[in-house]
Tab-separated table of C-alpha atoms in Angstrom:
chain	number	residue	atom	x	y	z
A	1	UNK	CA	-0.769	-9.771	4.046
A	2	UNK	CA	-2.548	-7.970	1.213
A	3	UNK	CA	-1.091	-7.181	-2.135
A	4	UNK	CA	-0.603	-3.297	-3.374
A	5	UNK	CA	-3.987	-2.090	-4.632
A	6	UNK	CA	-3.709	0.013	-7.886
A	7	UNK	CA	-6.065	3.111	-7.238
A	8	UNK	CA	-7.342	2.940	-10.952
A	9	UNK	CA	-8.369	-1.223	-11.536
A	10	UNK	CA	-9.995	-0.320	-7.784
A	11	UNK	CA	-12.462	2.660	-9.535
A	12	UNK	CA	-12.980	0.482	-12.458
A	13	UNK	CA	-14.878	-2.312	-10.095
A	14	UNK	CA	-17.638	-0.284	-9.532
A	15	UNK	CA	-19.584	2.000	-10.756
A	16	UNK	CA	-22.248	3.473	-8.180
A	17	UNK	CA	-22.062	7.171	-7.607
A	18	UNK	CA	-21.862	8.479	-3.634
A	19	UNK	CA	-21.069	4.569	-2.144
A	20	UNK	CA	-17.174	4.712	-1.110
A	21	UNK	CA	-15.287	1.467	-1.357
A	22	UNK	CA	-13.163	0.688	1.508
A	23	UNK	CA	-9.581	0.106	0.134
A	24	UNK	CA	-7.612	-1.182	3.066
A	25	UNK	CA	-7.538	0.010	6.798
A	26	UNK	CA	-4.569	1.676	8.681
A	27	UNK	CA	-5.070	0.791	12.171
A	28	UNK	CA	-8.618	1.986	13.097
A	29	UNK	CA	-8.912	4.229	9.921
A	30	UNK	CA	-10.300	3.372	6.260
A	31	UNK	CA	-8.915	4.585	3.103
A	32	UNK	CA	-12.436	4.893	0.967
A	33	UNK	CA	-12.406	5.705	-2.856
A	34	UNK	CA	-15.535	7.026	-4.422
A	35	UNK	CA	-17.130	8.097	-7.540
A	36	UNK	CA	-19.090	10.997	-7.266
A	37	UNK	CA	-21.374	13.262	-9.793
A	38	UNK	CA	-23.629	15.749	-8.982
A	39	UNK	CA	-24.707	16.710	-5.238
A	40	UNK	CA	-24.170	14.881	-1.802
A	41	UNK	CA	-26.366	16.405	1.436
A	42	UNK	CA	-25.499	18.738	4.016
A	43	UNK	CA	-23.868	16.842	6.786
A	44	UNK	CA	-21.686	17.068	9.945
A	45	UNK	CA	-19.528	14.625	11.460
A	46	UNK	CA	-19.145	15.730	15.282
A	47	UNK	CA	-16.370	13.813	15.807
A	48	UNK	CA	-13.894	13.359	13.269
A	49	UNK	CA	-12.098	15.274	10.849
A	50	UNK	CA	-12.923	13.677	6.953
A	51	UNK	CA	-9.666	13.712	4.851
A	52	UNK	CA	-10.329	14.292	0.475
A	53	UNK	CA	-7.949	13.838	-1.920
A	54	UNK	CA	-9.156	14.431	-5.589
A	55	UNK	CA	-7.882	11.527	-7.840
A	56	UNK	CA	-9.822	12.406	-10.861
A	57	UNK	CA	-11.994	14.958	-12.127
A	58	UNK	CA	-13.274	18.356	-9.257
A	59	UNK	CA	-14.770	18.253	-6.266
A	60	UNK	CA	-16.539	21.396	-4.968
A	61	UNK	CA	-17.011	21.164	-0.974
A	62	UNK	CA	-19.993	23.911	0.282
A	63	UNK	CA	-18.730	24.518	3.737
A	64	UNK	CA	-20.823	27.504	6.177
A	65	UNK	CA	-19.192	30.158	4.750
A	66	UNK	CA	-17.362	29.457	1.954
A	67	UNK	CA	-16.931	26.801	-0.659
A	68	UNK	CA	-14.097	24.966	-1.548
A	69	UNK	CA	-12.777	23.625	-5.161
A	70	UNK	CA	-10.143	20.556	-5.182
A	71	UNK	CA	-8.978	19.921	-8.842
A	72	UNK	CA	-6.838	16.234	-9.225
A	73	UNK	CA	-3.972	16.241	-6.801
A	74	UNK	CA	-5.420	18.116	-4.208
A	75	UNK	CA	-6.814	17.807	-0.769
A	76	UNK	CA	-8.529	19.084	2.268
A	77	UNK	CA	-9.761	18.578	5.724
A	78	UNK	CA	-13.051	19.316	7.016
A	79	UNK	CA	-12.515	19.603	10.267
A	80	UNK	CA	-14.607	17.271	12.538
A	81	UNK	CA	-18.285	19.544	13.679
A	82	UNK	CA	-18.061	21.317	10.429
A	83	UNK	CA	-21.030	20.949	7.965
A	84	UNK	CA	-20.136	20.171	4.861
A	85	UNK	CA	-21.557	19.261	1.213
A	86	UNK	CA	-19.822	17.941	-0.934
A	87	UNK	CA	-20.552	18.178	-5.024
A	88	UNK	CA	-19.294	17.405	-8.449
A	89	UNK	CA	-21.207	19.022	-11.371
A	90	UNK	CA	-18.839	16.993	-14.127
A	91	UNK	CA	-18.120	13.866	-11.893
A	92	UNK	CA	-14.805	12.852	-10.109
A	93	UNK	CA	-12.899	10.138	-8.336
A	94	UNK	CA	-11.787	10.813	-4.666
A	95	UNK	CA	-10.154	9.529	-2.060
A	96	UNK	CA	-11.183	9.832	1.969
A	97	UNK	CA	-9.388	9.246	5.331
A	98	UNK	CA	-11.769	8.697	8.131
A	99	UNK	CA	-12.154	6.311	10.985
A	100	UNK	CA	-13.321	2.964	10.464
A	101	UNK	CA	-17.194	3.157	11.143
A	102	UNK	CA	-17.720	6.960	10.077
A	103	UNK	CA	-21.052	7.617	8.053
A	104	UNK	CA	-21.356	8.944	4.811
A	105	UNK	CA	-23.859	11.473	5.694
A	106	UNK	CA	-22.086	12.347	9.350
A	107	UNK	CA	-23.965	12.115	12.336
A	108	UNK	CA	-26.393	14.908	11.686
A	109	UNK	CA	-27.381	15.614	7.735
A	110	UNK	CA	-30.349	16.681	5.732
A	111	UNK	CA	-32.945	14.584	4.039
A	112	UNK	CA	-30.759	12.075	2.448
A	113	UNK	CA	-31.978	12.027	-0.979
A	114	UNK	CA	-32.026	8.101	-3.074
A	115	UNK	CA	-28.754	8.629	-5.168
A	116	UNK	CA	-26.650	9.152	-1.906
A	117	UNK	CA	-25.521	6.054	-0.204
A	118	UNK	CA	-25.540	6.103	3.655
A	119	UNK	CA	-23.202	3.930	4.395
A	120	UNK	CA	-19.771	3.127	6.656
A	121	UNK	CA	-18.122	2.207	3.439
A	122	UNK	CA	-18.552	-1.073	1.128
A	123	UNK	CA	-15.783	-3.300	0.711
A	124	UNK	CA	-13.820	-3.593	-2.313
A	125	UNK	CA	-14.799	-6.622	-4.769
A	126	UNK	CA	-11.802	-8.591	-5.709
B	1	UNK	CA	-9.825	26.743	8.672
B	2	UNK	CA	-6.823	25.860	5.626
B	3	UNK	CA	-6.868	25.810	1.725
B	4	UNK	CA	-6.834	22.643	-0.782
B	5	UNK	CA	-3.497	21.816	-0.871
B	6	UNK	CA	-1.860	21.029	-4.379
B	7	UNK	CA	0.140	17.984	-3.829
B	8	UNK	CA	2.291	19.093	-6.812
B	9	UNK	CA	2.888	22.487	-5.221
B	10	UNK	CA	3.737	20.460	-2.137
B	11	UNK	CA	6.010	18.055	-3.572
B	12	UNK	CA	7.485	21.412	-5.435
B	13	UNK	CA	8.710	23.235	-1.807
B	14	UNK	CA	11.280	20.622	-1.326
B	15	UNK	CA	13.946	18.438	-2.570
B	16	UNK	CA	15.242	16.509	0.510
B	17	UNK	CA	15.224	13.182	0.196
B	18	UNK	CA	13.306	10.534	2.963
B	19	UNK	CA	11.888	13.409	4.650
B	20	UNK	CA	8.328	13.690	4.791
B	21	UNK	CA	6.332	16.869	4.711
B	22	UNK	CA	3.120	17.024	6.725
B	23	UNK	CA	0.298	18.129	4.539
B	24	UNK	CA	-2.316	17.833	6.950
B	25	UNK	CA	-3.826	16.307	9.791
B	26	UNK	CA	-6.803	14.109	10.464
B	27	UNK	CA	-7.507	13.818	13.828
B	28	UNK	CA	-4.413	12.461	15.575
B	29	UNK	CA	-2.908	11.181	12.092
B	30	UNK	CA	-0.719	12.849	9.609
B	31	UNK	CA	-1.028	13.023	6.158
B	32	UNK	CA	2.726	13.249	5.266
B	33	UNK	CA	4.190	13.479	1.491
B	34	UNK	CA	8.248	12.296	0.604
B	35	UNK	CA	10.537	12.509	-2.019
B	36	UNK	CA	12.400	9.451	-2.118
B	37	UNK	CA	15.675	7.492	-4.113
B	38	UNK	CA	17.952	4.857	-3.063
B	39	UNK	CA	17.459	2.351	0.166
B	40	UNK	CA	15.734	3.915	3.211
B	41	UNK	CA	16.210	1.465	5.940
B	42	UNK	CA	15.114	-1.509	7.633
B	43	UNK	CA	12.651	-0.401	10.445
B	44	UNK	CA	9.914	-1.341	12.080
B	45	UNK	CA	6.760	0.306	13.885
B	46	UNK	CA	5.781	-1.989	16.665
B	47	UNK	CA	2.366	0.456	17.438
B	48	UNK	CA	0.698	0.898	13.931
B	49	UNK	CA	0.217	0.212	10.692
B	50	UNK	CA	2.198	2.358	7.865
B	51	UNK	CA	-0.122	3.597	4.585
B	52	UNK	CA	1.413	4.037	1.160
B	53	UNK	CA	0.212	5.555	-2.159
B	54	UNK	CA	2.870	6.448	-4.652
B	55	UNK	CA	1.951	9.813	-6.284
B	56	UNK	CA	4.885	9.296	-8.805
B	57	UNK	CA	8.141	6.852	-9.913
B	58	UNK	CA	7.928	3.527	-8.421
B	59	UNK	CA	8.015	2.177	-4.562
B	60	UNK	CA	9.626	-0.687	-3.703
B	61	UNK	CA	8.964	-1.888	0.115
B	62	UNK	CA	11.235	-5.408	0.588
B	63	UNK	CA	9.350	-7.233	3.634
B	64	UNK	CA	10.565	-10.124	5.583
B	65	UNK	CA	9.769	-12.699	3.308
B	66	UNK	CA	9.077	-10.544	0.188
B	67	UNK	CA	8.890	-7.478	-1.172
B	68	UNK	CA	6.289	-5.476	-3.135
B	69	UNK	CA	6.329	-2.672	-5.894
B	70	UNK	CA	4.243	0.289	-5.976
B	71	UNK	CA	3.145	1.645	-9.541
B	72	UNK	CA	2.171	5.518	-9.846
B	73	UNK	CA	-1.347	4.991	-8.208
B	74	UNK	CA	-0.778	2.249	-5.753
B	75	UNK	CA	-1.785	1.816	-2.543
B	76	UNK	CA	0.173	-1.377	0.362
B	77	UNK	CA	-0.479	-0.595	4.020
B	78	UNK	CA	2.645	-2.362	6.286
B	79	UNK	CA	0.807	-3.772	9.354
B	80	UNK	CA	2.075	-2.909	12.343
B	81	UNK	CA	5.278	-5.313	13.823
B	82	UNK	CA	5.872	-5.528	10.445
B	83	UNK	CA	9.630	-5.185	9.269
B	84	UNK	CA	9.944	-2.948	5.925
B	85	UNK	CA	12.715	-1.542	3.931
B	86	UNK	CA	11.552	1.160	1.467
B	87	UNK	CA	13.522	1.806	-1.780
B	88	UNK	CA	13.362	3.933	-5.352
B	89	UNK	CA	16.633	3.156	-7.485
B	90	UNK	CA	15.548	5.797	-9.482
B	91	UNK	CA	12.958	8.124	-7.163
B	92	UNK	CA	9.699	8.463	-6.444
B	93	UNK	CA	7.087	10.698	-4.731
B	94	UNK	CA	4.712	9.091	-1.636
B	95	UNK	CA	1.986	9.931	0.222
B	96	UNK	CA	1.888	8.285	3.645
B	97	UNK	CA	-0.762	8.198	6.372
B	98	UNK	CA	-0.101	7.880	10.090
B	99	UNK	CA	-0.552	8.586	13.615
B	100	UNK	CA	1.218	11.711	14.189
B	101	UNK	CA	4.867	11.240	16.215
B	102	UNK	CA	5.667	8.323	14.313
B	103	UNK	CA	9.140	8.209	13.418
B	104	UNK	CA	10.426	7.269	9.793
B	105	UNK	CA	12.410	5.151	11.556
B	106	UNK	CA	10.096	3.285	13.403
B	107	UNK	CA	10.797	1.657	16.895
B	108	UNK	CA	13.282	-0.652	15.705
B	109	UNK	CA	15.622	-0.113	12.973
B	110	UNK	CA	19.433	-1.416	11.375
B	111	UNK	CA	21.605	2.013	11.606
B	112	UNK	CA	20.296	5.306	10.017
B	113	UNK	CA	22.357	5.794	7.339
B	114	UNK	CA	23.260	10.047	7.293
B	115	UNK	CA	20.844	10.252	3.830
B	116	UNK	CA	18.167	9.437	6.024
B	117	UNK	CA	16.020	11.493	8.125
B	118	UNK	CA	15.103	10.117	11.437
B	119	UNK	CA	11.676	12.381	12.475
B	120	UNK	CA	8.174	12.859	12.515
B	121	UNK	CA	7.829	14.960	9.820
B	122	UNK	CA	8.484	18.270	8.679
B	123	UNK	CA	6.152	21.238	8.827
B	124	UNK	CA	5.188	22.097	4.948
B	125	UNK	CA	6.616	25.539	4.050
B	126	UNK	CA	4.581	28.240	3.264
């Protein structure tokens, strides 16, 4: 069995903006941490809901009709078929629920430009 | 479709002790926040795994042949089958992630002592 994980020494392993680290698994689910800065894509995951909680900094999420602003402590659901973009002008830290095998960029997205990562999640270097 | 939710605010709307609020949901899961202090009890959830991340104080979780403490910031995941005992001699505020209708008692457990709160969460007041 695993040792507790301290959020913070996990951010401070890497560095890569948009490329979530998988922190441990609960049952079938990951619990990713990311850096982020600047823009992610439009994207949709059809069938699951994606889980955010801020741990540093603001994240703006763009939904259809609205967007959303989570300052440090916050969270929010996207519920699963909902497209979604994701974006942090002055950089942040977050923190995602989402089964184990979900895509960054959801199972339909727009041109996935270089600095975004599309990815099932990285694991965490010791 | 909801707000961000300020876990602060959240952790605000209540003072009961070992028993969680449900913040949101993710799929089938719950994303459930507790104030704790003192011994919760020894339990045990035969079907899943059990996430932690303390938001504030310190977590202590004794296991069968150990225990482990939780800094502000930390993250432990109990796998499933896995005997716990949570604890705070002097409080502490959690964020837990699991399949909705688990019990904070688990399927197993030593006698519920009356401070603690045998359910599957609480509905977050408005």
């Amino acid at each position: 069995m695993s040792e507790p994980i301290s959020l913070t020494a996990a951010l401070a392993s890497f560095d890569v903006l948009w490329s979530p680290r998988i922190v441990t698994k609960v049952n079938d689910y990951d619990v990713r941490i990311a850096r982020v800065a600047g823009e992610h894509v439009w994207h949709t995951h059809d069938h699951t809901d994606e889980f955010f909680l801020v741990l540093d900094g603001e994240l703006r999420i763009d939904l259809p009709d609205r967007a959303v602003t989570l300052q440090r402590g916050e969270v929010f659901t996207v519920p699963r078929g909902t497209a979604h973009k994701p974006s942090s002008p002055d950089g942040a830290a977050i923190l995602m629920f989402e089964p184990t095998g979900t895509s960054t960029v959801g199972d339909r997205h727009d041109d996935v430009p270089a600095h975004v990562d599309a990815t099932t999640g990285h694991a965490l270097e010791a």
